[in-house]
Coordinates of N, CA and C in Angstrom, one line a residue:
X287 N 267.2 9.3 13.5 CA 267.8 9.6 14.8 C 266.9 10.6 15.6
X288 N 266.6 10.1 16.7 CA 266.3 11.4 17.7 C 266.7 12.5 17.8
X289 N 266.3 13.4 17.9 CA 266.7 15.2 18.2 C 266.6 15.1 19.6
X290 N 268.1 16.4 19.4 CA 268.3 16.7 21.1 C 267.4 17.9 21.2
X291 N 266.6 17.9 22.3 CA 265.9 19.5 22.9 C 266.8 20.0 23.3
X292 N 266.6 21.5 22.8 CA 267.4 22.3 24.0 C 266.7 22.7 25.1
X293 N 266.8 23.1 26.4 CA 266.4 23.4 27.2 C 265.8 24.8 27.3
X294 N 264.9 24.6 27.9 CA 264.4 26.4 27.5 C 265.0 27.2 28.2
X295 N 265.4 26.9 28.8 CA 266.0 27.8 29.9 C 267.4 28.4 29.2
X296 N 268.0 27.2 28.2 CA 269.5 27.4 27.9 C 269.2 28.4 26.6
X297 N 268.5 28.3 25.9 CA 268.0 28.8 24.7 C 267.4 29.9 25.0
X298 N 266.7 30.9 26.0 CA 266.6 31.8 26.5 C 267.8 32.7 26.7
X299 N 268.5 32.3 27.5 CA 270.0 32.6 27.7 C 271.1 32.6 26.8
X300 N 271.0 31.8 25.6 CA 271.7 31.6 24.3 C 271.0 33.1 23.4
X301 N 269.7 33.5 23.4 CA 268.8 34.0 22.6 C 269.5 35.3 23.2
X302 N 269.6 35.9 24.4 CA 270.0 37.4 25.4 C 271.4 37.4 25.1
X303 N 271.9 36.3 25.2 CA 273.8 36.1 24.9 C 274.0 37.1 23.7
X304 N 273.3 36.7 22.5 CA 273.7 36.9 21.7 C 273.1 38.2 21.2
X305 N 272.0 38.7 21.9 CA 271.6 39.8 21.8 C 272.8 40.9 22.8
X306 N 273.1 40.5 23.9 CA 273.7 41.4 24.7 C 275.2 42.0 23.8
X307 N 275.9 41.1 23.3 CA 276.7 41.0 22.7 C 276.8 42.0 21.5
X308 N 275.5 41.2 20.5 CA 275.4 42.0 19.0 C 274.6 43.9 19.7
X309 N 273.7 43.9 20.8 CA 273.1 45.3 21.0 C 274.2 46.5 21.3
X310 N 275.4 45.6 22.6 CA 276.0 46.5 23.0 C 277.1 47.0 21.9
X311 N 277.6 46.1 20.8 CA 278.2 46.3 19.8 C 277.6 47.7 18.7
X312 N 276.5 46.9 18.6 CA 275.8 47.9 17.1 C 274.4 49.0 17.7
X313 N 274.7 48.7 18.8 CA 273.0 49.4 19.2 C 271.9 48.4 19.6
X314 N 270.7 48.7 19.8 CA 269.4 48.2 19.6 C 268.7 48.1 18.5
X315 N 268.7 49.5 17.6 CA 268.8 49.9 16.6 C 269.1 49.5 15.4
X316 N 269.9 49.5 15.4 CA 270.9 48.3 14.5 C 270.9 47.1 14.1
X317 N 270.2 46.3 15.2 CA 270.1 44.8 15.1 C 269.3 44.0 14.9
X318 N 268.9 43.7 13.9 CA 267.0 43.0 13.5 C 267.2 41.9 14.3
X319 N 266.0 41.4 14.4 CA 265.3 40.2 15.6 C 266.0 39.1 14.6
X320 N 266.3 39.4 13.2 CA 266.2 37.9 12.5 C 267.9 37.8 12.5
X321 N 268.9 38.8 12.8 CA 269.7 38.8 13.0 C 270.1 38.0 14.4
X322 N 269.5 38.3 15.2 CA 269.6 37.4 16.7 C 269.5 36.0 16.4
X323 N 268.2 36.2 15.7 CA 268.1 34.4 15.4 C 268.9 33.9 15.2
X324 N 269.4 34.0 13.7 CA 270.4 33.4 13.2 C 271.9 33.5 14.2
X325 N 272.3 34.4 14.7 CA 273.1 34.5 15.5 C 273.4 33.4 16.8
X326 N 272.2 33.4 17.3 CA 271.6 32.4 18.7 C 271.2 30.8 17.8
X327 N 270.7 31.0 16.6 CA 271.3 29.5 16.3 C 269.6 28.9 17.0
X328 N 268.8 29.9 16.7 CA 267.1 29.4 17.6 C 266.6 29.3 16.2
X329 N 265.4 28.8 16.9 CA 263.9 29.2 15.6 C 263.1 30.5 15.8
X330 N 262.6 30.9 15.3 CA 261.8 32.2 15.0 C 261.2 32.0 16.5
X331 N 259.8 30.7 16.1 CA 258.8 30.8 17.2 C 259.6 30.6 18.1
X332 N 261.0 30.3 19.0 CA 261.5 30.3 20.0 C 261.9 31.3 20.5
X333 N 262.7 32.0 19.9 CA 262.7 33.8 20.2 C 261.7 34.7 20.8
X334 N 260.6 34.4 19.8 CA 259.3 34.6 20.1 C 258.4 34.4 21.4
X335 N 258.9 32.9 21.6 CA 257.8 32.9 22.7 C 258.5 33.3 24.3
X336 N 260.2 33.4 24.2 CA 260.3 34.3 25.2 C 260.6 35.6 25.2
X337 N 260.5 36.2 24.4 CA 260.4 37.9 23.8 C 259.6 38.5 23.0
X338 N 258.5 38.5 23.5 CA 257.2 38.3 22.4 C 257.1 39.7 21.6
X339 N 258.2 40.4 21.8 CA 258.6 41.4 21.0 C 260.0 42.3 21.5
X340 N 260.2 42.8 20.2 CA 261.6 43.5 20.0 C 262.2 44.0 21.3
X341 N 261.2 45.1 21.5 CA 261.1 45.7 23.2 C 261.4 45.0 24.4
X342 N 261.1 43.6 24.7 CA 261.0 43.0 25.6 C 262.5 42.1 25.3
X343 N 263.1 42.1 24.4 CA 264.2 41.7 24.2 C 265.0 43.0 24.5
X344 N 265.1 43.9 24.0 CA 266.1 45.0 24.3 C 265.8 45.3 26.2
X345 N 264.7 45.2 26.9 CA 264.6 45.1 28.3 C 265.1 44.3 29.0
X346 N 265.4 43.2 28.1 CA 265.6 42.0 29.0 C 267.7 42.2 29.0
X347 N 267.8 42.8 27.5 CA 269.1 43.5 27.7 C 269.5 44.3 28.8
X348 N 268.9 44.8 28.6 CA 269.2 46.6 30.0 C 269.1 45.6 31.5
X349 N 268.4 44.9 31.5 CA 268.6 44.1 32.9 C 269.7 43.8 33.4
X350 N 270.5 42.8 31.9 CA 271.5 42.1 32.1 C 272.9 43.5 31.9
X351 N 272.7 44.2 31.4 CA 273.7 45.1 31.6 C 273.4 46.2 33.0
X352 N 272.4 46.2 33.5 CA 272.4 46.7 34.6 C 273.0 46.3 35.5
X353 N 272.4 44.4 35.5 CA 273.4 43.9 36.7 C 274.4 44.0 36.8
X354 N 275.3 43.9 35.5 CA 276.7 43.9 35.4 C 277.4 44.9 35.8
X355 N 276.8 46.8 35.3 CA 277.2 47.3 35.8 C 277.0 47.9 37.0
X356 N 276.0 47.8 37.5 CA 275.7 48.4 38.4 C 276.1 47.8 40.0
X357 N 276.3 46.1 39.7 CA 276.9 44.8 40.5 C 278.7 45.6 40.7
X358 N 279.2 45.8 39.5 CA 280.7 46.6 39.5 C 280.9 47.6 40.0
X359 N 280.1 48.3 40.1 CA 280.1 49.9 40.9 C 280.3 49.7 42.6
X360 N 279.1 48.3 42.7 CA 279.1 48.5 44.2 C 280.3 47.3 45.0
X361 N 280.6 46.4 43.9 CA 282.1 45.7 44.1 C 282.9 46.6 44.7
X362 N 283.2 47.5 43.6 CA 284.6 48.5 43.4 C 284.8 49.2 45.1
X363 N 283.1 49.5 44.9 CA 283.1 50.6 46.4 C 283.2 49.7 47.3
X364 N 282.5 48.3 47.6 CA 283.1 47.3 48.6 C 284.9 47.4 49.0
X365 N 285.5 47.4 47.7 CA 286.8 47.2 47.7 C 287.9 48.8 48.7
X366 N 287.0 48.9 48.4 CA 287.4 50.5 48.8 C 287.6 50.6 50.5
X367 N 286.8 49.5 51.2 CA 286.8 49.5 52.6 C 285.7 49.6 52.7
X368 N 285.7 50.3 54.2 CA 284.3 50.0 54.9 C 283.8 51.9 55.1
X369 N 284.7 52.6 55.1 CA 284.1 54.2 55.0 C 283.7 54.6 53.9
X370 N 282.2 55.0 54.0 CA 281.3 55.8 53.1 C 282.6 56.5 52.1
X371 N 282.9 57.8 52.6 CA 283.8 58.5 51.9 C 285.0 57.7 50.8
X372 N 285.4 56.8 51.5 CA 286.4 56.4 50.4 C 285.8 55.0 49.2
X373 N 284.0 54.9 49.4 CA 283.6 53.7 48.5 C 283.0 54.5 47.8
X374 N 282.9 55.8 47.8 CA 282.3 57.3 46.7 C 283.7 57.2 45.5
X375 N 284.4 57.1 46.1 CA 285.9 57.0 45.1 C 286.3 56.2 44.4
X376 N 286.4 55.0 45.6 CA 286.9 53.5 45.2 C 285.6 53.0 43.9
X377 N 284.2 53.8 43.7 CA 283.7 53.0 42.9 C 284.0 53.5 41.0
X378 N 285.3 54.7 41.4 CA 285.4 54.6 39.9 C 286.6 53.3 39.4
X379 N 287.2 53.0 40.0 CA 287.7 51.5 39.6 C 286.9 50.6 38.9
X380 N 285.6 50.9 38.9 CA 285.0 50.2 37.8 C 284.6 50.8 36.7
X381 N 285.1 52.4 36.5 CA 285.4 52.6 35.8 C 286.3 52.5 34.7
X382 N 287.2 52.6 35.3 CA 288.7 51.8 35.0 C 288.8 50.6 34.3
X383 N 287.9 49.7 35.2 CA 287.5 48.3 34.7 C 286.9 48.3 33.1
X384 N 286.0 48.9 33.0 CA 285.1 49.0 32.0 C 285.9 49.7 30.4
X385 N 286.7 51.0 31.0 CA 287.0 51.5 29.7 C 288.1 50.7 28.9
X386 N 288.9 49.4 30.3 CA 290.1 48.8 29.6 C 289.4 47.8 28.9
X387 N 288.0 47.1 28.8 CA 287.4 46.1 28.6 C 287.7 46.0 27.1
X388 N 288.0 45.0 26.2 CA 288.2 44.9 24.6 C 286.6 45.4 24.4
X389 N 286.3 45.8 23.0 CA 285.2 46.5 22.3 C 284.6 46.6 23.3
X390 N 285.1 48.0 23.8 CA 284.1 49.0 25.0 C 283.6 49.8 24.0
X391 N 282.3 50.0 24.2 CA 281.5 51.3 23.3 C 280.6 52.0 24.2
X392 N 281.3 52.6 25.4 CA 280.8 53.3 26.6 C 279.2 52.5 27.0
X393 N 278.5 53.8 27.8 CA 277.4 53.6 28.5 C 276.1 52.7 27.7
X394 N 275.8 51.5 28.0 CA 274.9 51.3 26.8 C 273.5 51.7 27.4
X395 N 273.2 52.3 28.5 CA 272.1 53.1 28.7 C 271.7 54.4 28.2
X396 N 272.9 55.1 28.2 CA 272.9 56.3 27.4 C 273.4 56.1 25.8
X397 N 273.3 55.0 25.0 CA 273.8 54.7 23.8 C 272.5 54.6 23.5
X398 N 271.5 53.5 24.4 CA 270.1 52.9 23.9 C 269.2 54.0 24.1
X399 N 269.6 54.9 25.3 CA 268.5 56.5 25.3 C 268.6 56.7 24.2
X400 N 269.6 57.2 23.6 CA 269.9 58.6 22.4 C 269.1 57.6 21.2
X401 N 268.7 56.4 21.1 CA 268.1 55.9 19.8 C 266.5 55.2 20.4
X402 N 265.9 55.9 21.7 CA 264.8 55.3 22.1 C 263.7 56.6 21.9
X403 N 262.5 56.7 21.7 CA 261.7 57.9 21.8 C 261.9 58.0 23.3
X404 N 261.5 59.3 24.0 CA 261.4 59.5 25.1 C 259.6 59.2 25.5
X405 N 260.0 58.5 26.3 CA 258.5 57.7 26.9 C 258.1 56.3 26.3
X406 N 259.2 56.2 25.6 CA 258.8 54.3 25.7 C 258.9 53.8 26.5
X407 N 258.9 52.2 26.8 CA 259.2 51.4 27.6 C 260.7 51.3 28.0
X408 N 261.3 51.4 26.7 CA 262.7 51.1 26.7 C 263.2 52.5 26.9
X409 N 263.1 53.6 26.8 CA 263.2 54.6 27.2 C 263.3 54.9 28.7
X410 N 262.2 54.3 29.5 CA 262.0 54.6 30.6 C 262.9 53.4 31.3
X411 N 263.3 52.6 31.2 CA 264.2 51.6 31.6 C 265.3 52.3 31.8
X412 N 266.1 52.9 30.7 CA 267.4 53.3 30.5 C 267.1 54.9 32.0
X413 N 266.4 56.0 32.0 CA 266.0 57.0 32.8 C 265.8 56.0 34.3
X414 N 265.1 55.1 34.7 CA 264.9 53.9 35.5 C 266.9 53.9 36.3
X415 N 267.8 53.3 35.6 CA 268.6 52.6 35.9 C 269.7 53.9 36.3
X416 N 269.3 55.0 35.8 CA 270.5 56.1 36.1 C 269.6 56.9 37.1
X417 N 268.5 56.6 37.5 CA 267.8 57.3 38.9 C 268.0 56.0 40.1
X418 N 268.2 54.2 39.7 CA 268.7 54.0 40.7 C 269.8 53.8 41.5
X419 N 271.0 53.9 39.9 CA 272.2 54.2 40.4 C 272.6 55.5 41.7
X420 N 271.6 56.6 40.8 CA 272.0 58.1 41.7 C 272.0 57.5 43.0
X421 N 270.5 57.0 43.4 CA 269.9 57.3 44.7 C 270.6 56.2 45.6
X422 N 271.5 55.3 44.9 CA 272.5 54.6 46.1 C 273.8 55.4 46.1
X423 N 273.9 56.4 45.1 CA 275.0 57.0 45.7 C 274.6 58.1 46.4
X424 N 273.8 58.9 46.6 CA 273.3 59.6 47.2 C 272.8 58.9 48.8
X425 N 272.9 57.6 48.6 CA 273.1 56.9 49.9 C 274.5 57.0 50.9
X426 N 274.8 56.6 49.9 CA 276.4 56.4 50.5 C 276.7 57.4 50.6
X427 N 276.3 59.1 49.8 CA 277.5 59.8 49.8 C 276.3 60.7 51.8
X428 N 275.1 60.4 51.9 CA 274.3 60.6 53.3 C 275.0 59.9 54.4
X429 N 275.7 58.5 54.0 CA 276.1 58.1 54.9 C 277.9 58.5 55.4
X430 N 278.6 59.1 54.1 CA 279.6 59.7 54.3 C 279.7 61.0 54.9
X431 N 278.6 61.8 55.2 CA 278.2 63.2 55.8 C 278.5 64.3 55.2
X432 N 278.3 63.9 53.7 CA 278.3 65.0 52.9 C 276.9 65.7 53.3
X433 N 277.0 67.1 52.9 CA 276.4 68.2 53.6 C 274.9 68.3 52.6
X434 N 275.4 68.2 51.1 CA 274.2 68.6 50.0 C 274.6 66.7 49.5
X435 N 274.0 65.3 50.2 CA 274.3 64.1 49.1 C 273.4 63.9 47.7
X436 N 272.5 64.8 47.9 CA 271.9 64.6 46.5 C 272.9 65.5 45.3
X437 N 273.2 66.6 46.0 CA 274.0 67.5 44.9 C 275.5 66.8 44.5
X438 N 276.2 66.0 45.7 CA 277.5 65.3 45.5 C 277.1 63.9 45.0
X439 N 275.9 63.3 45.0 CA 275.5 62.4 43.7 C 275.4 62.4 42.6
X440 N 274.5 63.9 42.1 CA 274.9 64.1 41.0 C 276.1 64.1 40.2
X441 N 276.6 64.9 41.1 CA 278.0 65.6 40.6 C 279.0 64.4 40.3
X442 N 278.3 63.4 41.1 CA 279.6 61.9 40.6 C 279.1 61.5 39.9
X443 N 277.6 61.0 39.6 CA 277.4 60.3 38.6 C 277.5 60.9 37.4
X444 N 277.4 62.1 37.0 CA 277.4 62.9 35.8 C 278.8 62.8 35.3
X445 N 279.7 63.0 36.6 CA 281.2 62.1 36.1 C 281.4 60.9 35.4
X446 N 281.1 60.2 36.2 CA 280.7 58.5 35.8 C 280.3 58.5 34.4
X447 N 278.9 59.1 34.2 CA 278.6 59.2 32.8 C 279.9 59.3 31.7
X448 N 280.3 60.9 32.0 CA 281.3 61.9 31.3 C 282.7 61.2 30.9
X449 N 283.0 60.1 31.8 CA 284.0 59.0 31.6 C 283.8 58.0 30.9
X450 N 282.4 57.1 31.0 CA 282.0 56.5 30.0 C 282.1 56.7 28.9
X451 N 281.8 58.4 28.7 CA 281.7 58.7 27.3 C 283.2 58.8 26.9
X452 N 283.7 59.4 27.8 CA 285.4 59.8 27.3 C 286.1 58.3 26.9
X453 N 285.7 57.3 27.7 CA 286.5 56.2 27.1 C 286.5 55.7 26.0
X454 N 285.0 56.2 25.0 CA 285.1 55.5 23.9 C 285.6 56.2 22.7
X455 N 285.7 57.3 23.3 CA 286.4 58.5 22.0 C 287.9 58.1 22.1
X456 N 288.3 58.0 23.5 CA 290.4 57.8 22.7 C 290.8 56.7 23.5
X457 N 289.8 56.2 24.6 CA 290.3 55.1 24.8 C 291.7 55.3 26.1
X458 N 291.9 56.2 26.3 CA 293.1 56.6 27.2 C 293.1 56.0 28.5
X459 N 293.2 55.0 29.0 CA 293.6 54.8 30.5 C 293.8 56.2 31.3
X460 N 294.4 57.1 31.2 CA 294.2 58.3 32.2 C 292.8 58.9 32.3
X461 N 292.0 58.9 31.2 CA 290.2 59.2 31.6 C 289.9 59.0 33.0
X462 N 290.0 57.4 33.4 CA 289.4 57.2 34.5 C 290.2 57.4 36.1
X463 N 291.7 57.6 35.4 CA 292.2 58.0 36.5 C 292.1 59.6 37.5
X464 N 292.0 60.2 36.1 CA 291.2 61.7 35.9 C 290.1 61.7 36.7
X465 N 289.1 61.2 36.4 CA 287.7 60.6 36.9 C 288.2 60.7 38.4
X466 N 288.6 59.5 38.8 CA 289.0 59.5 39.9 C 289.6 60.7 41.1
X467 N 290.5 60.9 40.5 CA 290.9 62.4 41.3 C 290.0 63.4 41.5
X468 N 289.0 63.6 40.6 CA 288.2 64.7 40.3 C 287.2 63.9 41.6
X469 N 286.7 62.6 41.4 CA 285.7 62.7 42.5 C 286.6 62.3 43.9
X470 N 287.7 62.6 44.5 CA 288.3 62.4 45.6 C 288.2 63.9 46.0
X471 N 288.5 64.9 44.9 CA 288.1 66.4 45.8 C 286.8 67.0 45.6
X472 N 285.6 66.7 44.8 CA 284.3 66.3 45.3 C 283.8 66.1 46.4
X473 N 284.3 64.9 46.7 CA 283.9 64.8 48.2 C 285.3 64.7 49.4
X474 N 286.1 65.4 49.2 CA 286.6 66.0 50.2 C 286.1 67.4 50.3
X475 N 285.5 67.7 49.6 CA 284.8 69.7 49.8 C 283.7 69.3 49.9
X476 N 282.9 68.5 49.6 CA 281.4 68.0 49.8 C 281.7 67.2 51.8
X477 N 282.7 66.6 52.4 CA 282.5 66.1 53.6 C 283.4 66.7 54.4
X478 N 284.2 67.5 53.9 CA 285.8 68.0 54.8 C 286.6 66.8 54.6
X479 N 287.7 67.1 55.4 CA 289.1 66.8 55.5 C 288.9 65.6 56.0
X480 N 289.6 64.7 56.0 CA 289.4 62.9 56.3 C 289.5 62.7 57.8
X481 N 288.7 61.7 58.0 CA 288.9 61.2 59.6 C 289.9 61.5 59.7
X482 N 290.1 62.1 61.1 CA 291.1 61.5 62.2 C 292.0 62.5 61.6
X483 N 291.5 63.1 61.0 CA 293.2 63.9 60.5 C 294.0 63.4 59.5
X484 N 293.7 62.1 58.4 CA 294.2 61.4 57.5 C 294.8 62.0 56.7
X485 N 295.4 62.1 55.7 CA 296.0 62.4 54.5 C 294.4 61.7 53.7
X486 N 294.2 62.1 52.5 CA 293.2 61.4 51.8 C 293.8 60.4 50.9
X487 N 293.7 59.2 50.2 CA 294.1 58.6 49.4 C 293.7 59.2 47.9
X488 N 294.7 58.8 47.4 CA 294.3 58.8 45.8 C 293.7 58.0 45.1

């Protein structure tokens, strides 16, 4: 009988599936290449020839987890409305999102830092994605009229982080609500008192 080909394209994406899955679970660290294989259900040389090494598979991870989260961040703050000030806030809802998620094991950028040398490839990927996060919220929080947005960027994303982490130690739904509050009077002392004379939301 004839063999079915897989498509390379689908077997790429079968090969990251199963990586995204098993890395954010166990680490990068953790996971041998021959593990993937068998997992993804490929051949060796097929792995191979679109990850021509370990590196370039754990990159091709961080991509796909970037989109995901970084795509959620800026959802959440879409959702939030159309003022700067309240999509600084509304983007911890994807916080929220994340810690209720089944087998959450927090930030997998700061999971894959803490087991990467500083100055690898994969190193600089994970440093990469939390400098491009900052610098859109330091957008938004310029465009909300915060006074210092680089210093009320930090100050949120180091929250962001600090929640990530908090979710995976107890798991509490109030973490991110906490989170939340905390950056609503951030940047109500980082922009003043709300349009128009508002009350601020929670």
């Amino acid at each position: 009988m004839p063999t079915t080909r897989t498509p390379a394209g689908s077997a790429r994406d079968r090969i990251l599936d199963t990586a995204f899955r098993l890395f954010y679970a166990h680490g990068p660290r953790g996971v041998g290449v021959d593990t993937v294989i068998a997992e993804s259900g490929v051949a060796k040389a097929t792995l191979y020839k679109h990850f021509p090494s370990k590196d370039d598979l754990v990159l091709a991870y961080l991509d796909k987890v970037d989109q995901a989260w970084f795509g959620a961040l800026r959802a959440a703050a879409r959702e939030a409305g159309d003022e700067p000030r309240e999509q600084l806030v509304g983007m911890f809802d994807a916080l929220a999102g994340a810690c209720r998620r089944e087998g959450y094991h927090g930030c997998a950028f700061i999971n894959t830092a803490a087991e990467s040398p500083a100055g690898s490839p994969v190193h600089a990927r994970t440093v990469e994605h939390k400098n491009v996060v900052r610098a859109w919220v330091t957008d938004v929080a310029r465009r909300a009229g915060a006074a210092d947005p680089e210093l009320l960027a930090r100050q949120l994303t180091l929250l962001l982080d600090g929640g990530l982490a908090s979710g995976v130690l107890d798991g509490d739904p109030a973490v991110a609500e906490a989170a939340k509050r905390t950056a609503r009077a951030l940047v109500d002392a980082a922009v003043g008192g709300a349009p128009g004379g508002r009350p601020t939301r929670q």
